[in-house]
Amino acid sequence: MGFLYRKLLRKFFFTFDPETVHDAVIKGVRTLQSIGAARLAIELIARVKDRPVTVAGIRFKNPIGLAAGFDKNCEVPLMLAKLGFGFLEMGTITFRAQNGNPRPRVFRLGAHRGIINRMGFNNVGAYEASRRLEKLGPVGVPLGINIGKNADCSLEDAPKNYLDTLKVVYPFCDYVALNISSPNTLQLRELHEKDRLARLLDPVLDFINGANMKKPLFVKIAPELDDSHLEELVAAAVERGLGLIATNTTVRREHLPARWRSYEGGLSGLPLRTISNEMLKKVSELADGRVPLIGVGGVSDGPSAAEKFSLGADLVQIYSGLIYEGPFLVRDILTYLEKLPWKRVPAPGK
Ligand SMILES: Cc1cc2nc3c(=O)[nH]c(=O)nc-3n(C[C@H](O)[C@H](O)[C@H](O)COP(=O)(O)O)c2cc1C
């Protein structure tokens, strides 16, 4: 299946603008999603053996999930679940709908197997996203919702903006991911700073603790954090019982050929792999088993997923790998993990 995608579909898709292809694929999949027989067919083709893991109190069908940004507007989670993902992260959702940055804003790096995007949280807003999830009903795998701040909201007002979004989407997810690390929203990454982060986290945690059902909170971090900020952040996660997602895309370019260095935005895929792995390793050493960790960045096959687990990830997410390797990548990764000794990946039921 992967071979067919790479030889035929990918060649065709890659002749068009990346975002145009993405929008068309989402539209097509949305149509298929409404047809029961199509959902069943995909489930049969992509069928994977369950490999349940329990992380942050949630039982995941398997430890391979979809990263945020692929289904920003909660359009096709039923179909994505049928592809074999153990969990899905929707979003980033902001409180109010917004258009994001002008197009073109997504670029494929071809042979380098990377993507640069500067989308800027284009999304339908918290109410419309929630309405869609409510209409779709249960997805069949745990669902995370990744939330961010509106572009026109100042850093001072960010805590209220995040909280407003959280209140709307909370009933429709199994965990919440706070995105403080997209490089495409001005000053967003300043929320990593200790006092700003505390101002953001405290009201969010007050809300979660006061809710009927307590759901885990993850914070998605940047791969460029310096060591002192990272230590503070991991300490905050331990103290407050948070999970961490390492990492978002990178703004580093020094390892890319000159022609790509002037492209603004976040870099993902293979060129991010080593950078995000270094961050995951540091986070894992500092957290020392006290923080649930999701590893993301540059996973494109079984070995690169296994590498994240060996560095300390409890769960792994993918995005760019899907664009280059095709939709059956999750099945291929799980087939590979199945053959590994138990110690290298979380044991079933952990
Ligand atoms: C086109 C594109 C859009 C993205 N949008 C988001 C987003 O809205 N929110 C987010 O937290 N991460 C977003 N990401 C980052 C991914 O979730 C992931 O952290 C990053 O791409 C690294 O994983 P990968 O190398 O497997 O792609 C986006 C990535 C891409 C390529």
Coordinates of C-alpha atoms and ligand atoms in Angstrom, one line a residue:
M1 CA 0.0 0.0 0.0
G2 CA 2.8 2.4 1.0
F3 CA 4.6 1.5 -2.2
L4 CA 1.6 2.3 -4.3
Y5 CA 1.1 5.6 -2.6
R6 CA 4.7 6.6 -3.1
K7 CA 4.8 5.5 -6.8
L8 CA 1.5 6.9 -7.9
L9 CA -0.6 9.1 -5.6
R10 CA 2.4 11.0 -4.2
K11 CA 3.7 11.9 -7.6
F12 CA 0.3 13.2 -8.6
F13 CA -0.3 15.1 -5.3
F14 CA 3.1 16.7 -5.4
T15 CA 2.4 18.4 -8.7
F16 CA -0.1 20.7 -6.8
D17 CA 0.2 23.3 -4.0
P18 CA 0.4 21.4 -0.7
E19 CA -2.5 23.1 1.0
T20 CA -4.8 22.7 -2.1
V21 CA -4.1 19.0 -2.0
H22 CA -4.7 18.8 1.7
D23 CA -8.0 20.6 1.4
A24 CA -9.1 18.4 -1.5
V25 CA -8.1 15.2 0.4
I26 CA -10.0 16.3 3.5
K27 CA -13.0 17.1 1.4
G28 CA -12.9 13.7 -0.3
V29 CA -12.4 11.9 3.0
R30 CA -15.3 13.8 4.5
T31 CA -17.6 12.4 1.8
L32 CA -16.3 8.9 2.3
Q33 CA -16.7 9.3 6.1
S34 CA -20.4 9.7 5.6
I35 CA -20.6 6.4 3.9
G36 CA -20.7 3.4 6.3
A37 CA -19.4 1.0 3.7
A38 CA -16.4 3.2 3.0
R39 CA -15.5 3.4 6.7
L40 CA -15.7 -0.4 6.9
A41 CA -13.5 -0.8 3.8
I42 CA -10.8 1.4 5.2
E43 CA -11.0 -0.3 8.5
L44 CA -10.5 -3.7 6.8
I45 CA -7.6 -2.5 4.6
A46 CA -5.8 -0.7 7.4
R47 CA -6.7 -3.2 10.2
V48 CA -4.1 -3.3 13.0
K49 CA -3.9 -5.4 16.1
D50 CA -4.8 -3.4 19.2
R51 CA -1.8 -2.6 21.4
P52 CA -3.4 -0.8 24.3
V53 CA -1.4 1.4 26.6
T54 CA -2.6 3.5 29.5
V55 CA -1.0 7.0 29.7
A56 CA -2.1 9.9 31.9
G57 CA -5.1 7.7 33.0
I58 CA -6.4 7.2 29.4
R59 CA -6.4 3.9 27.7
F60 CA -5.1 4.3 24.2
K61 CA -5.9 1.8 21.5
N62 CA -2.2 1.8 20.5
P63 CA 0.6 4.4 21.2
I64 CA 0.7 5.9 17.6
G65 CA -1.4 9.1 17.2
L66 CA -2.1 11.8 14.7
A67 CA -0.3 15.1 15.5
A68 CA -2.2 18.4 15.6
G69 CA -2.6 20.4 12.4
F70 CA -3.7 17.7 10.1
D71 CA -7.4 17.9 11.0
K72 CA -7.5 21.5 12.3
N73 CA -11.2 21.8 12.0
C74 CA -12.4 18.4 13.3
E75 CA -13.7 17.3 9.9
V76 CA -12.6 13.6 9.5
P77 CA -11.8 12.0 12.9
L78 CA -14.0 9.0 12.2
M79 CA -12.1 8.1 9.1
L80 CA -8.7 8.8 10.7
A81 CA -9.6 6.5 13.5
K82 CA -10.3 3.7 10.9
L83 CA -6.7 4.2 9.6
G84 CA -5.5 2.6 12.8
F85 CA -4.3 5.6 14.9
G86 CA -4.4 4.9 18.6
F87 CA -5.5 8.5 19.2
L88 CA -6.1 11.7 17.4
E89 CA -5.2 15.3 18.2
M90 CA -7.5 17.8 16.6
G91 CA -6.8 21.6 16.1
T92 CA -5.2 23.9 16.8
I93 CA -8.5 25.5 17.7
T94 CA -8.8 29.2 18.8
F95 CA -11.7 30.8 20.5
R96 CA -12.8 32.9 17.5
A97 CA -12.5 31.6 13.9
Q98 CA -9.6 33.1 12.0
N99 CA -8.1 32.9 8.5
G100 CA -4.4 32.5 9.4
N101 CA -1.6 33.9 7.2
P102 CA -1.9 34.6 3.5
R103 CA -1.3 31.7 1.0
P104 CA 0.9 30.1 -0.1
R105 CA 1.9 29.1 3.5
V106 CA 2.9 25.4 3.2
F107 CA 6.0 24.2 1.3
R108 CA 7.3 20.7 0.7
L109 CA 11.0 20.2 0.8
G110 CA 10.9 17.3 -1.6
A111 CA 14.0 15.1 -1.3
H112 CA 14.7 16.4 2.2
R113 CA 11.4 15.0 3.3
G114 CA 10.4 18.1 5.2
I115 CA 7.6 20.6 5.3
I116 CA 7.7 24.3 6.2
N117 CA 4.4 25.8 7.2
R118 CA 3.3 29.2 8.4
M119 CA -0.4 28.7 8.5
G120 CA -1.0 30.7 11.6
F121 CA -3.9 28.8 13.3
N122 CA -6.5 29.1 10.4
N123 CA -9.5 27.4 12.0
V124 CA -13.3 27.6 12.3
G125 CA -13.2 28.5 16.0
A126 CA -14.2 26.7 19.2
Y127 CA -18.0 26.7 18.8
E128 CA -18.0 25.4 15.2
A129 CA -15.3 22.7 16.0
S130 CA -17.3 21.5 19.0
R131 CA -20.6 21.5 17.0
R132 CA -18.9 19.2 14.4
L133 CA -17.5 16.8 17.1
E134 CA -20.9 16.7 18.8
K135 CA -22.6 15.9 15.5
L136 CA -20.1 13.1 14.6
G137 CA -20.5 11.4 18.0
P138 CA -18.0 8.9 19.5
V139 CA -14.8 8.5 17.4
G140 CA -13.7 5.2 18.7
V141 CA -10.2 6.3 19.9
P142 CA -9.2 8.9 22.5
L143 CA -9.4 12.4 21.1
G144 CA -7.2 15.3 22.1
I145 CA -8.0 18.9 21.4
N146 CA -5.1 21.3 20.8
I147 CA -5.9 24.9 21.7
G148 CA -4.1 28.1 21.0
K149 CA -4.6 31.8 21.2
N150 CA -6.2 34.1 18.6
A151 CA -3.7 36.2 16.6
D152 CA -5.3 39.5 17.7
C153 CA -5.2 38.6 21.4
S154 CA -2.3 40.1 23.4
L155 CA 0.0 38.0 25.6
E156 CA -1.6 39.7 28.6
D157 CA -5.1 38.5 27.5
A158 CA -3.9 35.1 26.4
P159 CA -4.9 33.2 29.6
K160 CA -8.6 34.3 29.2
N161 CA -8.5 33.5 25.5
Y162 CA -7.2 29.9 26.1
L163 CA -9.7 29.5 29.0
D164 CA -12.6 30.6 26.8
T165 CA -11.7 28.0 24.2
L166 CA -11.2 25.3 26.8
K167 CA -14.6 25.8 28.3
V168 CA -16.2 25.3 24.9
V169 CA -14.3 22.3 23.6
Y170 CA -13.8 20.5 27.0
P171 CA -16.8 18.2 26.8
F172 CA -15.7 16.8 23.4
C173 CA -12.2 15.6 24.2
D174 CA -10.3 13.1 26.3
Y175 CA -7.3 15.3 26.8
V176 CA -6.4 18.9 26.2
A177 CA -3.1 20.1 24.6
L178 CA -2.0 23.7 25.2
N179 CA -0.1 24.9 22.2
I180 CA 2.4 27.5 23.3
S181 CA 5.0 26.6 20.7
S182 CA 3.7 27.4 17.2
P183 CA 6.3 29.7 15.6
N184 CA 3.6 31.3 13.4
T185 CA 1.7 33.3 16.0
L186 CA 3.6 36.4 17.2
Q187 CA 5.1 36.1 20.7
L188 CA 3.3 32.8 21.4
R189 CA 6.5 31.1 22.4
E190 CA 7.0 33.7 25.1
L191 CA 4.4 31.7 27.1
H192 CA 7.1 29.2 27.9
E193 CA 8.5 31.7 30.3
K194 CA 7.9 30.7 34.0
D195 CA 5.6 33.5 35.2
R196 CA 3.7 33.7 32.0
L197 CA 3.2 30.0 31.9
A198 CA 1.9 30.0 35.5
R199 CA -0.6 32.7 34.7
L200 CA -1.8 30.6 31.8
L201 CA -1.9 27.2 33.6
D202 CA -3.5 28.2 36.9
P203 CA -6.9 29.2 35.6
V204 CA -6.9 26.3 33.1
L205 CA -6.2 23.8 35.9
D206 CA -8.7 25.5 38.2
F207 CA -11.3 24.9 35.5
I208 CA -10.3 21.3 34.9
N209 CA -10.2 20.5 38.6
G210 CA -13.7 22.0 39.1
A211 CA -15.2 20.1 36.1
N212 CA -17.3 16.9 36.7
M213 CA -14.7 14.9 34.8
K214 CA -11.0 15.6 35.2
K215 CA -9.1 15.3 31.9
P216 CA -5.3 15.3 31.4
L217 CA -3.6 18.5 30.3
F218 CA -0.6 18.4 28.0
V219 CA 1.6 21.3 27.0
K220 CA 3.2 21.2 23.6
I221 CA 6.7 22.7 23.6
A222 CA 9.1 24.2 21.1
P223 CA 12.3 22.3 20.1
E224 CA 14.5 25.4 20.7
L225 CA 14.0 25.8 24.5
D226 CA 17.2 26.6 26.3
D227 CA 18.2 24.4 29.3
S228 CA 17.1 26.8 32.1
H229 CA 13.6 27.4 30.6
L230 CA 13.3 23.6 30.0
E231 CA 14.2 22.8 33.6
E232 CA 11.5 25.3 34.9
L233 CA 9.0 23.9 32.5
V234 CA 9.5 20.3 33.4
A235 CA 9.4 21.3 37.1
A236 CA 6.1 23.0 36.5
A237 CA 4.8 19.9 34.7
V238 CA 5.8 17.6 37.6
E239 CA 4.4 20.0 40.2
R240 CA 1.0 20.4 38.4
G241 CA 0.7 16.9 37.1
L242 CA 0.9 17.9 33.4
G243 CA 2.0 15.9 30.4
L244 CA 4.4 17.3 27.7
I245 CA 4.4 17.0 23.9
A246 CA 7.9 17.3 22.5
T247 CA 8.0 19.0 20.0
N248 CA 6.4 21.5 17.7
T249 CA 8.1 22.5 14.5
T250 CA 11.5 24.3 14.4
V251 CA 12.6 27.7 13.2
R252 CA 16.2 26.4 12.8
R253 CA 17.4 26.3 9.3
E254 CA 21.2 25.9 9.5
H255 CA 21.1 22.2 8.5
L256 CA 19.0 22.9 5.4
P257 CA 20.3 23.8 1.9
A258 CA 20.6 27.6 1.3
R259 CA 17.4 27.7 -0.9
W260 CA 15.2 26.8 2.0
R261 CA 16.7 29.0 4.7
S262 CA 14.8 32.2 3.8
Y263 CA 11.3 30.4 4.0
E264 CA 9.6 31.6 7.2
G265 CA 7.6 29.2 9.3
G266 CA 8.0 26.0 11.2
L267 CA 10.0 23.1 9.8
S268 CA 8.8 19.5 10.3
G269 CA 9.5 16.1 9.0
L270 CA 12.9 14.4 8.6
P271 CA 15.0 17.6 9.1
L272 CA 13.3 18.0 12.5
R273 CA 14.0 14.5 13.7
T274 CA 17.4 14.9 15.4
I275 CA 16.4 18.3 16.8
S276 CA 13.2 17.1 18.4
N277 CA 14.8 13.9 19.6
E278 CA 17.5 15.9 21.4
M279 CA 14.7 17.8 23.2
L280 CA 12.7 14.7 24.0
K281 CA 15.8 13.1 25.5
K282 CA 16.4 16.1 27.7
V283 CA 12.8 16.3 28.8
S284 CA 12.7 12.6 29.6
E285 CA 15.9 12.8 31.7
L286 CA 14.6 15.8 33.6
A287 CA 11.1 14.3 34.1
D288 CA 12.5 10.9 35.1
G289 CA 9.3 9.1 34.6
R290 CA 7.1 11.6 36.5
V291 CA 5.5 13.3 33.4
P292 CA 3.6 11.6 30.6
L293 CA 5.5 12.3 27.4
I294 CA 4.3 12.4 23.8
G295 CA 7.2 12.4 21.2
V296 CA 6.6 14.0 17.8
G297 CA 8.9 15.2 15.1
G298 CA 10.4 13.4 12.1
V299 CA 8.8 10.0 12.5
S300 CA 8.6 8.4 9.0
D301 CA 8.8 4.6 9.6
G302 CA 9.0 2.0 12.3
P303 CA 12.6 2.6 13.4
S304 CA 12.1 6.4 13.8
A305 CA 9.0 5.7 16.0
A306 CA 10.8 3.1 18.1
E307 CA 13.6 5.7 18.6
K308 CA 11.1 8.0 20.3
F309 CA 10.1 5.3 22.7
S310 CA 13.7 4.4 23.5
L311 CA 14.3 8.1 24.3
G312 CA 11.4 8.1 26.8
A313 CA 8.2 8.8 24.9
D314 CA 5.0 7.1 26.2
L315 CA 3.2 7.9 23.0
V316 CA 4.3 9.0 19.5
Q317 CA 2.6 11.3 17.0
I318 CA 3.0 11.7 13.3
Y319 CA 2.2 14.3 10.6
S320 CA 4.7 15.0 7.9
G321 CA 5.5 11.3 7.5
L322 CA 1.9 10.8 6.3
I323 CA 2.5 13.2 3.5
Y324 CA 5.6 11.5 2.3
E325 CA 4.8 7.8 3.1
G326 CA 1.0 7.8 2.8
P327 CA -2.0 7.0 5.0
F328 CA -1.0 3.4 5.8
L329 CA 2.1 4.6 7.6
V330 CA 0.5 4.0 11.0
R331 CA -0.2 0.4 10.2
D332 CA 3.4 -0.1 8.9
I333 CA 4.8 1.4 12.2
L334 CA 2.6 -0.8 14.4
T335 CA 3.6 -3.9 12.4
Y336 CA 7.3 -3.0 12.9
L337 CA 6.8 -2.3 16.7
E338 CA 5.0 -5.7 17.0
K339 CA 8.3 -7.4 16.2
L340 CA 10.4 -5.5 18.7
P341 CA 11.4 -6.8 22.1
W342 CA 8.9 -5.5 24.7
K343 CA 11.4 -3.3 26.5
R344 CA 11.9 -1.0 23.5
V345 CA 8.2 0.0 23.4
P346 CA 5.6 0.3 26.1
A347 CA 4.3 -3.1 27.1
P348 CA 0.6 -3.7 26.3
G349 CA -1.7 -2.6 29.0
K350 CA 1.0 -0.4 30.7
Ligands
LIG1 C1 1.1 21.8 7.8 C2 1.3 21.7 9.2 C3 0.4 22.3 10.1 C4 0.6 22.2 11.5 N1 -0.3 22.7 12.3 C5 -0.2 22.6 13.7 C6 -1.1 23.1 14.6 O1 -2.1 23.7 14.2 N2 -0.9 22.9 15.9 C7 0.1 22.2 16.4 O2 0.3 22.1 17.6 N3 1.0 21.7 15.6 C8 0.9 21.8 14.2 N4 1.8 21.3 13.4 C9 3.0 20.6 14.0 C10 2.8 19.1 14.1 O3 1.7 18.8 15.0 C11 4.1 18.4 14.6 O4 4.4 18.9 15.9 C12 5.3 18.7 13.7 O5 4.9 18.7 12.4 C13 6.4 17.7 13.9 O6 5.9 16.4 13.5 P1 6.2 15.7 12.1 O7 7.7 15.9 11.8 O8 5.8 14.3 12.2 O9 5.4 16.5 11.1 C14 1.7 21.4 12.0 C15 2.5 20.8 11.1 C16 2.4 20.9 9.8 C17 3.3 20.2 8.8

